[in-house]
Short mmCIF file of C-alpha atoms and ligand atoms in Angstrom, two decimals:
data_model
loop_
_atom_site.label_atom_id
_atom_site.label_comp_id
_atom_site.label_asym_id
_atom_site.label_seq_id
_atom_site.Cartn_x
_atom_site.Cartn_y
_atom_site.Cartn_z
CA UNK A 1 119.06 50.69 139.95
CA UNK A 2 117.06 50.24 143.19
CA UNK A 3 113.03 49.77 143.34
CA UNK A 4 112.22 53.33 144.59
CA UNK A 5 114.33 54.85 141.37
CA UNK A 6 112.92 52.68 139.11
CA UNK A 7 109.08 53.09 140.24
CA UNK A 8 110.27 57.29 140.16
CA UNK A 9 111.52 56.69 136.61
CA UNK A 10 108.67 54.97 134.74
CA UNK A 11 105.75 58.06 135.30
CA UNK A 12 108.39 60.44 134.53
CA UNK A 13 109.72 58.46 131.39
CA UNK A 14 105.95 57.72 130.93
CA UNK A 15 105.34 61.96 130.97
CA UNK A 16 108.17 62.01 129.12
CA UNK A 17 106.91 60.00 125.86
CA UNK A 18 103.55 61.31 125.91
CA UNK A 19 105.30 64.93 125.77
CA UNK A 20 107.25 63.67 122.84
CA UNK A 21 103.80 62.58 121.45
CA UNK A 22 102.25 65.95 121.83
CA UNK A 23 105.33 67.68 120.93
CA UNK A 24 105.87 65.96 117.20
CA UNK A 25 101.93 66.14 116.77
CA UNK A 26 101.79 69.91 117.29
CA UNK A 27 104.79 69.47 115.05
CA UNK A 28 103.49 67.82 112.42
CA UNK A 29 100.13 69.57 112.15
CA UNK A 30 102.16 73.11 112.58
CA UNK A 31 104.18 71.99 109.69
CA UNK A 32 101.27 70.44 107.99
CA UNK A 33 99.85 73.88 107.56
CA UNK A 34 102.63 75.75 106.66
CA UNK A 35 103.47 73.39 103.73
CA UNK A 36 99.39 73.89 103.14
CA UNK A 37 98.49 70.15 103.51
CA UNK A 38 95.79 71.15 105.08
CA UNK A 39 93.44 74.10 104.74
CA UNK A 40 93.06 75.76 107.97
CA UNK A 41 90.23 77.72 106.76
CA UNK A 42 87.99 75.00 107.89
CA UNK A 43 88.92 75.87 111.75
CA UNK A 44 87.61 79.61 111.08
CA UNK A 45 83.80 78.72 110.02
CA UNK A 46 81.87 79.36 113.24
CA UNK A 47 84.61 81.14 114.78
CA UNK A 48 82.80 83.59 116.24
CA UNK A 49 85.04 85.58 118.00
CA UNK A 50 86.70 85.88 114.76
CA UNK A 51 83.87 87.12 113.18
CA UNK A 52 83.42 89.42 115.96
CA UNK A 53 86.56 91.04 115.26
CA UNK A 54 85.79 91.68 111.53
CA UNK A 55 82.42 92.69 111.86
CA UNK A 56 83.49 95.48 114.35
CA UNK A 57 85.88 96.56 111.31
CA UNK A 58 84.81 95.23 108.07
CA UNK A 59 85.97 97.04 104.86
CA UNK A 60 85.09 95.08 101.66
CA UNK A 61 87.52 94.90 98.92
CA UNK A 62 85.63 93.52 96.03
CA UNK A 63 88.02 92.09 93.76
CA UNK A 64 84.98 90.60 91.28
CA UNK A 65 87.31 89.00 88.50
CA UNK A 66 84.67 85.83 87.67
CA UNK A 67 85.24 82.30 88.58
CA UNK A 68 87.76 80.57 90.00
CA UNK A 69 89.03 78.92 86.71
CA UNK A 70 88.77 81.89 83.91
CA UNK A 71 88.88 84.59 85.12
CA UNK A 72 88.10 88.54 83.40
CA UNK A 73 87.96 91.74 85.89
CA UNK A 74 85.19 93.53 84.21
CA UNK A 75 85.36 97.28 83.67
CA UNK A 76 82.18 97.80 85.62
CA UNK A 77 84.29 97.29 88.37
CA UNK A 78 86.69 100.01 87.81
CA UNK A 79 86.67 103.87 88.99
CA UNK A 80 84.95 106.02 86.03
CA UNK A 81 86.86 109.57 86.83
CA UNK A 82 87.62 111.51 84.23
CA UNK A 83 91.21 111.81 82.86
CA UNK A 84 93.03 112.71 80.19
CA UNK A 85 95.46 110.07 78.88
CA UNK A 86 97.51 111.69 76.36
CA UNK A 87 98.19 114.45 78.82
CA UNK A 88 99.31 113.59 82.36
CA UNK A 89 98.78 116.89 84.21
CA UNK A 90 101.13 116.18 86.56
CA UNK A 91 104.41 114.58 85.02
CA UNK A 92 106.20 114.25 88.48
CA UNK A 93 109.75 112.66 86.68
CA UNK A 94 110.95 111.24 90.01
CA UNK A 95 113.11 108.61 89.54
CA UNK A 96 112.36 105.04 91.12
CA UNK A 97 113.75 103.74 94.06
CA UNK A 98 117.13 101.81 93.54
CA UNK A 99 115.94 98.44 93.88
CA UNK A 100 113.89 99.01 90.49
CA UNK A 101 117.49 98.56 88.93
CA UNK A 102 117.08 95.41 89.48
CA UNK A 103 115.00 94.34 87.07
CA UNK A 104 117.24 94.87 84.31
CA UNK A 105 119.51 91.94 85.63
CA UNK A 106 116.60 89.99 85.94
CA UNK A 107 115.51 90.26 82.03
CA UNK A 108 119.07 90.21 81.01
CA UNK A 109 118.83 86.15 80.00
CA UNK A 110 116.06 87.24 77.61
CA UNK A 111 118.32 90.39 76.42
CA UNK A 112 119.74 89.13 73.34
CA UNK A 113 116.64 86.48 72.52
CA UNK A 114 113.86 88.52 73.77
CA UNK A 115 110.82 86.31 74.77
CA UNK A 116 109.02 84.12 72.77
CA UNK A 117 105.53 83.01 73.38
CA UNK A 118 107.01 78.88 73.59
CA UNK A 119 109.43 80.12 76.28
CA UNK A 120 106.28 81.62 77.94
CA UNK A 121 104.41 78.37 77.61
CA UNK A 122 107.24 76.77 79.01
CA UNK A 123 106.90 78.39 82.31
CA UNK A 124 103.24 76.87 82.33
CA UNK A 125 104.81 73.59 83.72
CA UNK A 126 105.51 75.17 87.27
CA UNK A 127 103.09 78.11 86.95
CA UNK A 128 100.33 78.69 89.61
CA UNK A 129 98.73 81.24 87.18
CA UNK A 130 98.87 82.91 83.88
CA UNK A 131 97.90 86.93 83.43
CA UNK A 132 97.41 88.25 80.58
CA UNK A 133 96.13 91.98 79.47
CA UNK A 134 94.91 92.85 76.38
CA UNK A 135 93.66 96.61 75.86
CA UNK A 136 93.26 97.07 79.64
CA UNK A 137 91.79 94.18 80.44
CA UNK A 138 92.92 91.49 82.55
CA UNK A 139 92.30 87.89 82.16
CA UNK A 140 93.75 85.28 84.39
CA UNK A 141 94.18 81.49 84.38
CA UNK A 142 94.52 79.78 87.40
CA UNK A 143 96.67 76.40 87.27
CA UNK A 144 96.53 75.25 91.16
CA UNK A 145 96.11 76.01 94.33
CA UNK A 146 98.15 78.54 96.03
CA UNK A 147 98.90 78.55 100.16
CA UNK A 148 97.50 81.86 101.65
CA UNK A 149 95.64 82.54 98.76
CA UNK A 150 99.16 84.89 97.69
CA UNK A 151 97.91 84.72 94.01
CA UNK A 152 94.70 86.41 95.22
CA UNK A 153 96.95 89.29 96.74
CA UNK A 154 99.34 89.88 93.89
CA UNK A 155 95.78 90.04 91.48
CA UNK A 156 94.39 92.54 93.96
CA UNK A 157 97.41 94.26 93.10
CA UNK A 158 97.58 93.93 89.52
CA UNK A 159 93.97 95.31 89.53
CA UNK A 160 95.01 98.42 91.65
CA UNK A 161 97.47 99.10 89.12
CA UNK A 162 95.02 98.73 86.22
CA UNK A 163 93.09 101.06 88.04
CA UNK A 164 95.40 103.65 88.99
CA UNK A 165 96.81 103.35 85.06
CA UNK A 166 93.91 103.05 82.81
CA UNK A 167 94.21 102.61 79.45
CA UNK A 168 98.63 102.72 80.08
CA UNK A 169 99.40 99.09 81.02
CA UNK A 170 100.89 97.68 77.87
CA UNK A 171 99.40 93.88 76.62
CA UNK A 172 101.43 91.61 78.47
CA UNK A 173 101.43 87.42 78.94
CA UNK A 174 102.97 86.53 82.16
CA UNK A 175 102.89 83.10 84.07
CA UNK A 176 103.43 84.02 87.81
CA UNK A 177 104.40 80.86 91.04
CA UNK A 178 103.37 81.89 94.38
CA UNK A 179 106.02 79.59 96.24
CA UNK A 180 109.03 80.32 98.17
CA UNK A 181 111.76 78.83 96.39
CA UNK A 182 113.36 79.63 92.84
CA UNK A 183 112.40 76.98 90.52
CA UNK A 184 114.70 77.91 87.24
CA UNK A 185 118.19 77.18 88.05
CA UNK A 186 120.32 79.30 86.04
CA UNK A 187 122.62 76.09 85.70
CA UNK A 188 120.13 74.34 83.11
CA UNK A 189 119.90 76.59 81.01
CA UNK A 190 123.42 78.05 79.47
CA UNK A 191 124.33 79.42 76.26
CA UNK A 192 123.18 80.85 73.67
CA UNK A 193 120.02 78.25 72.67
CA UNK A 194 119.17 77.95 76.37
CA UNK A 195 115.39 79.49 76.16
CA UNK A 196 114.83 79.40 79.51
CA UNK A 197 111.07 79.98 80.75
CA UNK A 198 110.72 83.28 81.93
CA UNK A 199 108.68 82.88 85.80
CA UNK A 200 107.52 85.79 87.71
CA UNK A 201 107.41 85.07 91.89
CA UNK A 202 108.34 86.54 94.96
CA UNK A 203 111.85 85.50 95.38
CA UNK A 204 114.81 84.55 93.49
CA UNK A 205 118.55 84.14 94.13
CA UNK A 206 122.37 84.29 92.63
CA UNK A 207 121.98 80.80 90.97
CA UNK A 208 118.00 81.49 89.49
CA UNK A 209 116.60 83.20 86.48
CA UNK A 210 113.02 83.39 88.13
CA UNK A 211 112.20 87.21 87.62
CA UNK A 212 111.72 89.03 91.25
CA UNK A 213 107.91 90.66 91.26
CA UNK A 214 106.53 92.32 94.29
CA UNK A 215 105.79 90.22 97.02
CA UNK A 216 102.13 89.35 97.75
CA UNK A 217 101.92 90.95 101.37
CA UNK A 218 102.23 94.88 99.61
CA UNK A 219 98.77 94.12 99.18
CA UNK A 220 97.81 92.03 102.14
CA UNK A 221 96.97 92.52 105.54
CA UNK A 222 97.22 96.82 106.07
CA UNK A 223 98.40 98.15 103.61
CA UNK A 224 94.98 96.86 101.35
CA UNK A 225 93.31 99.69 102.43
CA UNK A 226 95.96 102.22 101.55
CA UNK A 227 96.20 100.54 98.26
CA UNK A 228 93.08 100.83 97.73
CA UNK A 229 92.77 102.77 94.56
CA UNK A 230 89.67 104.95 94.15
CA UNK A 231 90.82 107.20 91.05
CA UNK A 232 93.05 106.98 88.25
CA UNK A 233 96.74 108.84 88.46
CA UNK A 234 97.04 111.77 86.95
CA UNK A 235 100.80 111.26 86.92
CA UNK A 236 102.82 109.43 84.72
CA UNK A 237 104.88 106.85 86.97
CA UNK A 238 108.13 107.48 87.93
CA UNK A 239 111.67 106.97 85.59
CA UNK A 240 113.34 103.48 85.60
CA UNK A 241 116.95 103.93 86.60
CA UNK A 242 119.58 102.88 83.97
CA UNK A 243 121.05 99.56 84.56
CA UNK A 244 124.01 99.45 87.11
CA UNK A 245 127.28 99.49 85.10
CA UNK A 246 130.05 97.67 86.20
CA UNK A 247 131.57 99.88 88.51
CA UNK A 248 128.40 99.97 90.44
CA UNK A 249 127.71 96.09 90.03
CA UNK A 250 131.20 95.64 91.85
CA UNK A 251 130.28 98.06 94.87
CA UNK A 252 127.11 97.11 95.23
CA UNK A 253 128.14 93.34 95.74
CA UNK A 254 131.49 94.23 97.89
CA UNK A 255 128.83 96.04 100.01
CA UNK A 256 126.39 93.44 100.09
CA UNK A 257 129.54 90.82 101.27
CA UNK A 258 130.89 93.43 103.86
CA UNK A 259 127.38 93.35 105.09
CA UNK A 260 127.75 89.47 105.24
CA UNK A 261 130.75 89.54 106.56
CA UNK A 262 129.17 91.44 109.34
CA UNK A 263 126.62 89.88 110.44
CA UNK A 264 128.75 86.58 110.55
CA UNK A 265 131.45 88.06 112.55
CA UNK A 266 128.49 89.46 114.95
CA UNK A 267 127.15 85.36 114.82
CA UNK A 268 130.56 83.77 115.92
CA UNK A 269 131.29 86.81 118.94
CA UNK A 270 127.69 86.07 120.39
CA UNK A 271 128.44 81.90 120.20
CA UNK A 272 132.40 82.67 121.62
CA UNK A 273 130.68 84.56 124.78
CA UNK A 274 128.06 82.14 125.41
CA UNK A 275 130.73 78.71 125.00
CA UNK A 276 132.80 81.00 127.19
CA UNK A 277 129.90 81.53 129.72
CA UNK A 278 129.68 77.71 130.19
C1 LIG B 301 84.20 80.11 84.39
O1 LIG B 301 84.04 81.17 83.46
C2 LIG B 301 84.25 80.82 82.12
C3 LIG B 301 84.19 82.09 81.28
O2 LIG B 301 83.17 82.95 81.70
C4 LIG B 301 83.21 79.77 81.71
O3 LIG B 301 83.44 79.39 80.37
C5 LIG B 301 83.35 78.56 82.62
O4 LIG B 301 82.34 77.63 82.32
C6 LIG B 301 83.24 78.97 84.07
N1 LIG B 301 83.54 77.84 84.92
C7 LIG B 301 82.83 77.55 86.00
C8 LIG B 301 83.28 76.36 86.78
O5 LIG B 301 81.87 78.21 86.34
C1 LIG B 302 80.88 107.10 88.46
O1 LIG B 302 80.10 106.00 88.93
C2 LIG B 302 79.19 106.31 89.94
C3 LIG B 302 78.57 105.01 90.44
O2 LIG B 302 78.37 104.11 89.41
C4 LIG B 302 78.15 107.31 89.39
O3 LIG B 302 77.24 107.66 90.44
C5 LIG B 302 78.88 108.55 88.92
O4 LIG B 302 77.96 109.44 88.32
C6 LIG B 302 79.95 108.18 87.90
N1 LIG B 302 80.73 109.37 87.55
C7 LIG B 302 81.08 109.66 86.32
C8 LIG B 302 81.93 110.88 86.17
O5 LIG B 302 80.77 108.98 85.36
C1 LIG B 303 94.12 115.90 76.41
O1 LIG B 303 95.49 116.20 76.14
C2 LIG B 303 95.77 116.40 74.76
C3 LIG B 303 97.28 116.61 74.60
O2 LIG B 303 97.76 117.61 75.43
C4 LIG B 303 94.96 117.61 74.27
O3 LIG B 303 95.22 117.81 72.88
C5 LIG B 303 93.47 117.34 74.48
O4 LIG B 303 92.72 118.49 74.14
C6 LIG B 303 93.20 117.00 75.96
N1 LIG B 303 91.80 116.59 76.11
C7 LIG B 303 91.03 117.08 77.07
C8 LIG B 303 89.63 116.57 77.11
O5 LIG B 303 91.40 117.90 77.89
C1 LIG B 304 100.00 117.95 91.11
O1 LIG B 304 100.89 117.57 92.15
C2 LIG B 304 100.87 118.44 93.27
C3 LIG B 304 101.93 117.97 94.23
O2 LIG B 304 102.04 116.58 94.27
C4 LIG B 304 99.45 118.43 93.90
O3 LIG B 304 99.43 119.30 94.98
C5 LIG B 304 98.45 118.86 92.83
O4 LIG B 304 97.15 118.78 93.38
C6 LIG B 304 98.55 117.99 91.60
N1 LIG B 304 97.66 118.52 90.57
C7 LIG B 304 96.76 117.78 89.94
C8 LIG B 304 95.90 118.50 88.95
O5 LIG B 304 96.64 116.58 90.10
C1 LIG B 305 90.65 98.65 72.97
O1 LIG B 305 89.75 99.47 73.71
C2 LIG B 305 89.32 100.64 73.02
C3 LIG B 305 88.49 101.48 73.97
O2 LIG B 305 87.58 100.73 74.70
C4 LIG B 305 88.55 100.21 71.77
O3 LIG B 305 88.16 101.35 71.04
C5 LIG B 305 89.45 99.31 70.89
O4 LIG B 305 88.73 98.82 69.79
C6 LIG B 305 89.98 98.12 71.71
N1 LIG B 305 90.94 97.38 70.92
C7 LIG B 305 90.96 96.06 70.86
C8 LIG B 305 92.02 95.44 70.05
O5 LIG B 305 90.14 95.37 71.47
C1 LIG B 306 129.16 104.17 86.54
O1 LIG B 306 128.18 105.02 87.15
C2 LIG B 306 128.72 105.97 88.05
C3 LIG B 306 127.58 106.67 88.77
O2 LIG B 306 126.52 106.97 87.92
C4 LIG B 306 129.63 106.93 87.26
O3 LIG B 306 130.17 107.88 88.13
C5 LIG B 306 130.73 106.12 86.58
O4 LIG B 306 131.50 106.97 85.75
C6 LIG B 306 130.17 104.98 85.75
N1 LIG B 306 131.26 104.13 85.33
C7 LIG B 306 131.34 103.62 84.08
C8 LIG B 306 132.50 102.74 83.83
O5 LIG B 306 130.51 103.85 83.25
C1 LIG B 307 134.17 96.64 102.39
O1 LIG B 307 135.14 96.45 103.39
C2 LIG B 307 136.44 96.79 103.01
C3 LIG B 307 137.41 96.40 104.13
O2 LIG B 307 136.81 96.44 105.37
C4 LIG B 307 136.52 98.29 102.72
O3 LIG B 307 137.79 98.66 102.30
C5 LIG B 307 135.51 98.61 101.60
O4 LIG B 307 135.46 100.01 101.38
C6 LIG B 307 134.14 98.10 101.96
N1 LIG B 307 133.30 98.26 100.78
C7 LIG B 307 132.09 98.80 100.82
C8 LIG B 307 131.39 98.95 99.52
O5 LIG B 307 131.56 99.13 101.87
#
């Protein structure tokens, strides 16, 4: 290597590091608050622009459920119209959507056991909260802190459907994670004494038992206002479908890996024409 390449080299290798530098740093505190290391609310204070923004368009959503550690939505935040309980004026009988189905593959672990308040308490190990409703009332423990505040979302929505029900939710004990990622293998727990813990969250998969409840964004962002429930239903809610039988199971999933297939085949074309382009 001659002098003039080597004195062109060093800034540019120079650039090149500090670059690198940057690049993992933006990295690290991008991936810092995704995996919520950090709490970026701390950047908005004083952001005025921000504020700006909301104040032009502010809608409050009062979701006034106590403090942060026991919590009880009180019933003087709830609509007061009038209704009549034991007779839904209009009994609309719709059937739910298809995906409702689901939820009978999801309980079927419990199917033959049911659920037992230990299996519940289980469950408390990985648990970001616990909701419970007793005669209309919801009361909910909080075990840690949740990234994007997701448990205040799906509580928003649990309230919206205590208000849109009155007096129709049945007394339920549920503990509820607000992470990505299944947590309950279905691996660990086999047979017939396998009590697994019975988790509510936003995802699950093939190899999981965690039970699949709505995600937390139905409730975020836009669609809070049009959630936004001002008056009870005067309709009952619509039918559960019947479990899929086993005819249905088996198109359902040769559907589902046709679709796979698919979407593979359409991967491998788009990586043969760009090797080929090269
Ligand atoms: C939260 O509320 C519960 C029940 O009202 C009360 O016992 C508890 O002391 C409160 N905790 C805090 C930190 O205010
Ligand atoms: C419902 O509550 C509002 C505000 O508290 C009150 O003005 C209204 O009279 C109530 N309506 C009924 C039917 O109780
Ligand atoms: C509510 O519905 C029940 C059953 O149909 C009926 O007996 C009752 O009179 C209704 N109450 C009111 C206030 O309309
Ligand atoms: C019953 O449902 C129909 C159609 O959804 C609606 O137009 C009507 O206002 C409803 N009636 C009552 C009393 O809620
Ligand atoms: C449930 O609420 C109703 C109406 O407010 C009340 O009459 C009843 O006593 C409550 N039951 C329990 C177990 O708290
Ligand atoms: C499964 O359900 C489909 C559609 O409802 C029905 O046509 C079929 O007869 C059922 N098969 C069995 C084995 O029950
Ligand atoms: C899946 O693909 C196979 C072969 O391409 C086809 O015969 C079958 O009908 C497809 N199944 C469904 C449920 O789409």
């Amino acid at each position: 290597m001659n002098q003039s390449s080597l004195w062109q080299w060093r800034p540019t290798s120079r650039n090149t590091a500090v670059t690198t530098v940057i690049f993992f740093l933006l990295l690290f505190v991008g991936l810092s608050v995704f995996m919520g290391w950090f709490d970026v609310s701390i950047f908005y204070s004083g952001f005025s622009l921000q504020q700006q923004i909301l104040s032009n368009h502010r809608i409050e959503h009062p979701l006034k459920c106590g403090n942060q550690t026991e919590i009880t939505c009180p019933m003087s935040n709830y609509p007061n119209t009038t209704y009549n309980v034991t007779n839904p004026v209009n009994s609309s009988g719709t059937m739910c959507p298809s995906y409702f189905r689901w939820i009978h593959e999801d309980l079927r672990p419990w199917k033959e056991t049911g659920i037992t308040k230990d299996m519940v308490e289980l469950a408390r190990k990985t648990a970001s909260f616990r909701l419970v409703i007793v005669n209309g009332t919801a009361y909910l423990q909080k075990y840690m802190w949740v990234f994007e505040t997701r448990d205040k979302f799906s509580w928003w929505g649990i309230v919206q459907l205590l208000r849109w029900y009155p007096g129709r939710l049945p007394d339920l004990d549920m503990m509820f994670e607000c992470g990505d990622l299944p947590l309950i293998p279905s691996r660990n727990f086999q047979g017939p004494d396998a009590r697994p813990p019975p988790l509510f969250r936003y995802c699950s998969n093939e190899e999981s038992l965690d039970i699949v409840f709505p995600d937390w964004s139905f409730w975020g962002w836009e669609f809070m206002e049009e959630s936004l429930v001002t008056s009870p239903s005067n309709s009952i809610p619509c039918t559960l479908p019947p479990p899929y039988n086993a005819t249905e199971m088996r198109e359902f999933l040769d559907s589902k890996a046709n679709a796979t297939r698919k979407v593979e085949m359409l991967e491998k074309e788009y990586w043969d024409h760009i090797k080929k382009k090269q």
